[in-house]
Structure formats: C-alpha cells, structure tokens
Amino acid sequence: MGRFTGRTAVITGSGRRKGLGEAIALQLAAEGAAVVISDIGASRDAATPGAMIGATAEMQDIAADIRKLGVEASTCVCDVRDPAQVQALADHAVKTHGGLDIWVNNAGIGYIMKPLLEVTPDDWNAVIGVNLTGAFFGLQAAARVMAGQGRGGRIVNIASQAAKSGFPHAQAYTSSKHGLVGLARSAAIELGPLGITVNNVCPNHVTTGLGAWQNEYFSKVTGAASVEDYLQKMAARIPMGRPGLTQDTANAVAFLCSDEAAYITAESLNVSGGEEPH
C-alpha cells in the first residue's frame, strides 16, 4: 500500500517525455495513485507550437507506462486556457477513476523569452493565460469537485524560482509565477476549512525538453562560450553544486500531497539546492 493508494491525481501539462509533469505523474503512481495524464494534445495557435507541447500520442505512451506500475491511468486532452475544458478534465477524473483527490497545475509556457521592449501583447497574454489564468481555472475546477466530495484534497501549483526572484527576458513568465504565490495564499484561506490545501513548488532550473531550449537561449543572451559553459556557471552558484532534476520536484509534490503535509498550506516551497533562499 502506497501513500496514495485509493486516490486519484490530475497533472496538467504532463504529456511530454522527460518533463516535470511526467516525473510527477510517475512518482504519484509509484505510490499508488490513479493518474490522469493531461496536455493540450496538439498545437492550437502560435503560442502552442508542436515542438513545445505534449501531443496526444505522447500522452498515451506515458499513461501506458504508468499502467505497467499496476495502477490506473488515463489521458484527457485539455487546453487550460479554456475553463470549460478544465472543468471537463476534473469531471473526467471522477467519471473514469471515481473521484479527485490531487490536482497539480503543471502546464506552463516557458519558451516565450524576449527583451522587455520586444514583448508583444500576444506574448504577454499567452504566458499569463496558461501559467496563471490556467492555474486559476484548474484550482477552481478541482476545488469544486473536492468540496462536493467532502473529504478534502491537495492542490499544488508548479511555480518556479521565478516566483521569488526576477529574471531578464522573462517578464511575463516571472509575473505569472509571482502571481501563483498570491493565488495559493488567497485560495488556501478559503479552502482550508474544507480540508483542501493549496501550495506551490518552486524549482530552480531543470533541464527538461523546455529546459534544454532555455539553456540554448540564455547561453547566447549571457554571452557564455557554450551551453556547457553556461551550465557550469549555473552549477557554481548553487550551494548543492547542480541544477535541479525532475525527480527533485516530483518528490516535493508527493510530500505536499501526502497526509504528512496535511497541516501545510499557502506555502511556496523552494526546491533549488539553496540557490533561492527566500
């Protein structure tokens, strides 16, 4: 029996191999949870290019791997910018797996990076729309179901070190992640009496598929001799001597979703090897 046996978890943005969402889903499943793998499925517009999103086939492959662990897994395509689709995702968890106990807002855009004066209204709206508004829709949909069930629940937003500190070329991204701090603090006050906790996990840089793109981009912006040089300089400023791993974030999410964390809410937990101290 694992910590999450008998519970159902939804993880948005979990349809990409080697991504944070996949790692979180695998960790929760390894501890007994039934898991819903959700992603946008296909490019919808310029803000969701095919190379940066979880395709339907990839989602299905991840779910198949999870079933090999001996737990239930399903897939549900969802564009988190659409509240009707987000509510349908929550309803899918109930109809398919019998309930909803854990909701992880992981979907995000971290690939629209530009100098401040080059950011367009479309750039800004795309990032805020997925990273912050999409998380709000997810929190709201999950809370509706959890409140109706009457047994509490866990909601976790994947924020970032950018929820605590500013970064160049990431104005919308940093704003969206800072916004998650306020969202969690406010939602936790209202949902606490229902036994629903709301927390953020704030990882530093993790080299996922998106992270690899960021490495390329910022190595050029900072004038590093190479991506390897950029990564070496990054590691040198982290007390633990390395960037984050997907498993570091997955472990933190699992803890916040567990019974051991039942009295922890409204928090924004750094998972940064000491790089982010506040």
Tab-separated table of C-alpha atoms in Angstrom:
chain	number	residue	atom	x	y	z
A	1	MET	CA	0.000	0.000	0.000
A	2	GLY	CA	1.429	3.351	-1.067
A	3	ARG	CA	0.730	6.782	0.374
A	4	PHE	CA	-1.741	7.500	-2.425
A	5	THR	CA	-3.476	4.160	-2.856
A	6	GLY	CA	-7.156	4.789	-3.483
A	7	ARG	CA	-6.594	8.394	-4.557
A	8	THR	CA	-6.794	9.998	-7.986
A	9	ALA	CA	-4.406	12.660	-9.271
A	10	VAL	CA	-4.688	15.008	-12.251
A	11	ILE	CA	-1.485	16.550	-13.595
A	12	THR	CA	-1.841	19.211	-16.278
A	13	GLY	CA	0.955	19.610	-18.799
A	14	SER	CA	2.105	16.049	-18.148
A	15	GLY	CA	2.201	14.804	-21.731
A	16	ARG	CA	5.867	15.364	-22.577
A	17	ARG	CA	8.626	12.820	-22.095
A	18	LYS	CA	11.287	13.856	-19.565
A	19	GLY	CA	9.133	16.759	-18.373
A	20	LEU	CA	8.248	17.768	-14.841
A	21	GLY	CA	4.671	16.611	-15.377
A	22	GLU	CA	5.706	13.112	-16.377
A	23	ALA	CA	8.034	12.830	-13.369
A	24	ILE	CA	5.277	13.969	-11.009
A	25	ALA	CA	2.791	11.536	-12.517
A	26	LEU	CA	5.215	8.643	-12.255
A	27	GLN	CA	6.027	9.439	-8.620
A	28	LEU	CA	2.391	9.670	-7.555
A	29	ALA	CA	1.580	6.494	-9.488
A	30	ALA	CA	4.525	4.646	-7.941
A	31	GLU	CA	2.965	5.422	-4.563
A	32	GLY	CA	-0.424	4.060	-5.595
A	33	ALA	CA	-2.389	6.919	-7.166
A	34	ALA	CA	-4.589	6.550	-10.209
A	35	VAL	CA	-3.330	9.222	-12.587
A	36	VAL	CA	-4.843	11.374	-15.328
A	37	ILE	CA	-2.254	12.494	-17.878
A	38	SER	CA	-3.375	15.743	-19.442
A	39	ASP	CA	-1.909	18.075	-22.043
A	40	ILE	CA	-3.050	20.223	-24.929
A	41	GLY	CA	-2.618	17.334	-27.380
A	42	ALA	CA	-1.825	19.368	-30.498
A	43	SER	CA	-0.775	22.865	-31.478
A	44	ARG	CA	-3.715	25.276	-31.263
A	45	ASP	CA	-2.030	28.552	-32.256
A	46	ALA	CA	1.300	30.380	-32.451
A	47	ALA	CA	1.631	30.303	-28.672
A	48	THR	CA	1.490	26.484	-28.567
A	49	PRO	CA	3.989	25.203	-31.155
A	50	GLY	CA	4.118	21.469	-31.728
A	51	ALA	CA	7.701	21.171	-30.516
A	52	MET	CA	6.796	22.579	-27.092
A	53	ILE	CA	3.573	20.780	-26.191
A	54	GLY	CA	2.528	17.276	-25.202
A	55	ALA	CA	0.980	15.521	-28.188
A	56	THR	CA	-1.876	13.053	-27.788
A	57	ALA	CA	0.249	10.052	-28.790
A	58	GLU	CA	2.938	11.021	-26.274
A	59	MET	CA	0.311	11.360	-23.551
A	60	GLN	CA	-0.977	7.890	-24.328
A	61	ASP	CA	2.530	6.412	-24.189
A	62	ILE	CA	3.140	7.922	-20.757
A	63	ALA	CA	-0.182	6.566	-19.494
A	64	ALA	CA	0.706	3.117	-20.831
A	65	ASP	CA	3.985	3.198	-18.901
A	66	ILE	CA	2.139	4.152	-15.725
A	67	ARG	CA	-0.263	1.232	-16.085
A	68	LYS	CA	2.764	-1.062	-16.002
A	69	LEU	CA	3.179	0.036	-12.380
A	70	GLY	CA	-0.119	-1.681	-11.617
A	71	VAL	CA	-2.269	1.422	-11.205
A	72	GLU	CA	-4.974	3.059	-13.297
A	73	ALA	CA	-4.012	5.763	-15.785
A	74	SER	CA	-5.993	7.646	-18.389
A	75	THR	CA	-5.491	10.600	-20.700
A	76	CYS	CA	-7.558	13.729	-21.238
A	77	VAL	CA	-6.749	16.475	-23.723
A	78	CYS	CA	-7.170	19.918	-22.172
A	79	ASP	CA	-6.279	23.470	-23.120
A	80	VAL	CA	-6.020	25.086	-19.687
A	81	ARG	CA	-6.905	28.473	-21.159
A	82	ASP	CA	-10.488	27.247	-21.583
A	83	PRO	CA	-12.378	26.892	-18.280
A	84	ALA	CA	-14.914	24.517	-19.838
A	85	GLN	CA	-12.135	22.132	-20.885
A	86	VAL	CA	-10.567	22.366	-17.429
A	87	GLN	CA	-13.850	21.520	-15.749
A	88	ALA	CA	-14.262	18.631	-18.179
A	89	LEU	CA	-10.834	17.385	-17.095
A	90	ALA	CA	-11.906	17.374	-13.452
A	91	ASP	CA	-15.132	15.606	-14.374
A	92	HIS	CA	-13.139	13.037	-16.368
A	93	ALA	CA	-11.187	12.108	-13.235
A	94	VAL	CA	-14.401	11.455	-11.343
A	95	LYS	CA	-16.118	9.532	-14.130
A	96	THR	CA	-13.073	7.439	-15.012
A	97	HIS	CA	-11.438	6.841	-11.645
A	98	GLY	CA	-14.185	7.508	-9.114
A	99	GLY	CA	-13.006	10.760	-7.595
A	100	LEU	CA	-10.466	13.557	-7.460
A	101	ASP	CA	-8.002	13.931	-4.591
A	102	ILE	CA	-4.898	15.612	-6.036
A	103	TRP	CA	-4.630	18.329	-8.669
A	104	VAL	CA	-1.251	19.549	-9.940
A	105	ASN	CA	-1.202	22.704	-12.074
A	106	ASN	CA	1.936	21.986	-14.089
A	107	ALA	CA	1.024	23.282	-17.567
A	108	GLY	CA	3.099	26.294	-18.469
A	109	ILE	CA	4.767	28.380	-21.151
A	110	GLY	CA	8.451	28.962	-20.526
A	111	TYR	CA	9.579	29.364	-24.106
A	112	ILE	CA	8.446	32.900	-24.888
A	113	MET	CA	11.505	34.867	-23.789
A	114	LYS	CA	12.380	38.288	-25.189
A	115	PRO	CA	13.947	41.596	-24.158
A	116	LEU	CA	11.433	43.801	-22.355
A	117	LEU	CA	10.931	46.242	-25.200
A	118	GLU	CA	10.250	43.451	-27.698
A	119	VAL	CA	7.455	41.731	-25.761
A	120	THR	CA	4.137	41.984	-27.608
A	121	PRO	CA	0.626	41.943	-26.121
A	122	ASP	CA	0.170	38.471	-27.626
A	123	ASP	CA	3.359	37.262	-25.906
A	124	TRP	CA	2.206	38.616	-22.560
A	125	ASN	CA	-1.319	37.256	-22.846
A	126	ALA	CA	-0.128	33.809	-23.930
A	127	VAL	CA	2.155	33.346	-20.926
A	128	ILE	CA	-0.236	34.800	-18.345
A	129	GLY	CA	-3.118	32.886	-19.921
A	130	VAL	CA	-1.503	29.478	-19.436
A	131	ASN	CA	0.720	29.954	-16.386
A	132	LEU	CA	-1.580	31.968	-14.147
A	133	THR	CA	-5.121	32.074	-15.523
A	134	GLY	CA	-4.922	28.397	-16.485
A	135	ALA	CA	-3.764	27.538	-12.966
A	136	PHE	CA	-6.684	29.510	-11.542
A	137	PHE	CA	-9.133	27.595	-13.728
A	138	GLY	CA	-7.538	24.336	-12.576
A	139	LEU	CA	-7.651	25.282	-8.915
A	140	GLN	CA	-11.270	26.353	-9.231
A	141	ALA	CA	-12.378	23.184	-11.034
A	142	ALA	CA	-10.527	20.940	-8.603
A	143	ALA	CA	-11.920	22.783	-5.597
A	144	ARG	CA	-15.484	22.424	-6.870
A	145	VAL	CA	-15.133	18.654	-7.111
A	146	MET	CA	-13.181	18.262	-3.876
A	147	ALA	CA	-15.657	20.400	-1.945
A	148	GLY	CA	-18.521	18.285	-3.265
A	149	GLN	CA	-16.797	15.070	-2.229
A	150	GLY	CA	-16.340	16.343	1.323
A	151	ARG	CA	-13.050	14.589	2.007
A	152	GLY	CA	-10.540	17.387	1.424
A	153	GLY	CA	-7.809	17.340	-1.164
A	154	ARG	CA	-4.455	18.615	-2.322
A	155	ILE	CA	-3.809	21.299	-4.945
A	156	VAL	CA	-0.226	22.037	-5.962
A	157	ASN	CA	0.947	24.655	-8.444
A	158	ILE	CA	4.313	24.224	-10.129
A	159	ALA	CA	5.689	27.724	-9.784
A	160	SER	CA	9.402	28.432	-10.189
A	161	GLN	CA	12.377	30.191	-8.704
A	162	ALA	CA	10.883	32.988	-10.818
A	163	ALA	CA	8.065	33.145	-8.269
A	164	LYS	CA	10.595	34.619	-5.840
A	165	SER	CA	13.156	36.483	-7.987
A	166	GLY	CA	13.205	38.427	-11.226
A	167	PHE	CA	14.951	37.282	-14.400
A	168	PRO	CA	15.789	39.183	-17.593
A	169	HIS	CA	13.891	38.292	-20.773
A	170	ALA	CA	11.186	36.659	-18.618
A	171	GLN	CA	8.846	39.499	-17.665
A	172	ALA	CA	5.584	37.661	-18.328
A	173	TYR	CA	6.921	34.368	-17.002
A	174	THR	CA	8.172	35.929	-13.770
A	175	SER	CA	4.933	37.860	-13.313
A	176	SER	CA	2.861	34.734	-13.838
A	177	LYS	CA	4.868	32.738	-11.314
A	178	HIS	CA	4.790	35.530	-8.731
A	179	GLY	CA	1.027	35.541	-9.261
A	180	LEU	CA	0.834	31.898	-8.211
A	181	VAL	CA	2.156	32.878	-4.781
A	182	GLY	CA	-0.767	35.230	-4.245
A	183	LEU	CA	-3.207	32.728	-5.718
A	184	ALA	CA	-2.128	29.974	-3.334
A	185	ARG	CA	-2.180	32.265	-0.302
A	186	SER	CA	-5.688	33.515	-1.026
A	187	ALA	CA	-7.155	30.163	-2.071
A	188	ALA	CA	-5.702	28.437	0.979
A	189	ILE	CA	-7.648	30.732	3.280
A	190	GLU	CA	-10.973	29.887	1.653
A	191	LEU	CA	-10.338	26.184	1.109
A	192	GLY	CA	-8.665	25.391	4.423
A	193	PRO	CA	-11.969	24.863	6.269
A	194	LEU	CA	-12.819	22.221	3.641
A	195	GLY	CA	-9.609	20.297	4.296
A	196	ILE	CA	-8.148	21.327	0.931
A	197	THR	CA	-4.548	22.517	0.959
A	198	VAL	CA	-3.060	24.776	-1.721
A	199	ASN	CA	0.700	25.080	-2.151
A	200	ASN	CA	3.352	25.971	-4.709
A	201	VAL	CA	6.576	24.159	-5.550
A	202	CYS	CA	9.318	26.486	-6.768
A	203	PRO	CA	12.120	24.641	-8.577
A	204	ASN	CA	15.204	26.309	-9.962
A	205	HIS	CA	16.329	25.433	-13.476
A	206	VAL	CA	15.625	21.860	-14.555
A	207	THR	CA	16.892	20.592	-17.913
A	208	THR	CA	13.732	19.118	-19.355
A	209	GLY	CA	12.956	19.455	-23.067
A	210	LEU	CA	11.911	23.024	-22.314
A	211	GLY	CA	14.937	23.452	-20.082
A	212	ALA	CA	17.242	22.477	-22.935
A	213	TRP	CA	15.719	25.232	-25.064
A	214	GLN	CA	16.241	27.689	-22.212
A	215	ASN	CA	19.876	26.595	-21.908
A	216	GLU	CA	20.446	27.386	-25.569
A	217	TYR	CA	18.652	30.711	-25.359
A	218	PHE	CA	20.275	32.025	-22.188
A	219	SER	CA	23.763	30.829	-23.070
A	220	LYS	CA	23.535	33.140	-26.082
A	221	VAL	CA	21.942	36.007	-24.147
A	222	THR	CA	24.576	35.888	-21.415
A	223	GLY	CA	27.475	35.555	-23.825
A	224	ALA	CA	28.577	32.172	-22.481
A	225	ALA	CA	31.218	30.405	-24.540
A	226	SER	CA	28.909	27.389	-24.912
A	227	VAL	CA	25.887	25.737	-23.341
A	228	GLU	CA	28.275	23.645	-21.263
A	229	ASP	CA	29.993	26.808	-20.018
A	230	TYR	CA	26.612	28.319	-19.144
A	231	LEU	CA	25.616	25.202	-17.190
A	232	GLN	CA	28.932	25.119	-15.332
A	233	LYS	CA	28.458	28.720	-14.223
A	234	MET	CA	24.913	27.908	-13.150
A	235	ALA	CA	26.062	24.937	-11.074
A	236	ALA	CA	28.785	27.051	-9.450
A	237	ARG	CA	26.247	29.444	-7.908
A	238	ILE	CA	24.059	26.662	-6.466
A	239	PRO	CA	25.154	25.521	-2.981
A	240	MET	CA	24.313	21.894	-3.800
A	241	GLY	CA	26.501	22.116	-6.901
A	242	ARG	CA	23.995	21.158	-9.596
A	243	PRO	CA	20.773	22.305	-11.275
A	244	GLY	CA	17.540	20.637	-10.296
A	245	LEU	CA	16.306	17.268	-11.511
A	246	THR	CA	12.744	16.406	-12.409
A	247	GLN	CA	12.725	13.930	-9.531
A	248	ASP	CA	13.536	16.704	-7.036
A	249	THR	CA	10.317	18.464	-7.979
A	250	ALA	CA	8.329	15.212	-8.083
A	251	ASN	CA	9.465	14.354	-4.555
A	252	ALA	CA	8.381	17.756	-3.249
A	253	VAL	CA	4.972	17.469	-4.894
A	254	ALA	CA	4.466	13.989	-3.452
A	255	PHE	CA	5.261	15.262	0.033
A	256	LEU	CA	2.808	18.167	-0.228
A	257	CYS	CA	0.125	15.756	-1.468
A	258	SER	CA	0.675	13.328	1.394
A	259	ASP	CA	-1.002	13.015	4.780
A	260	GLU	CA	2.284	14.133	6.355
A	261	ALA	CA	1.690	17.584	4.854
A	262	ALA	CA	-1.944	17.877	5.957
A	263	TYR	CA	-1.165	20.989	8.039
A	264	ILE	CA	0.886	22.738	5.354
A	265	THR	CA	-0.960	25.194	3.129
A	266	ALA	CA	-0.401	28.605	1.466
A	267	GLU	CA	3.318	27.813	1.160
A	268	SER	CA	5.716	28.259	-1.758
A	269	LEU	CA	8.389	25.610	-1.253
A	270	ASN	CA	11.811	26.234	-2.806
A	271	VAL	CA	13.393	23.202	-4.458
A	272	SER	CA	16.548	24.916	-5.613
A	273	GLY	CA	19.534	23.345	-3.900
A	274	GLY	CA	19.880	26.512	-1.835
A	275	GLU	CA	20.039	28.863	-4.808
A	276	GLU	CA	16.798	30.606	-3.825
A	277	PRO	CA	16.893	31.328	-0.077
A	278	HIS	CA	13.590	33.131	0.495
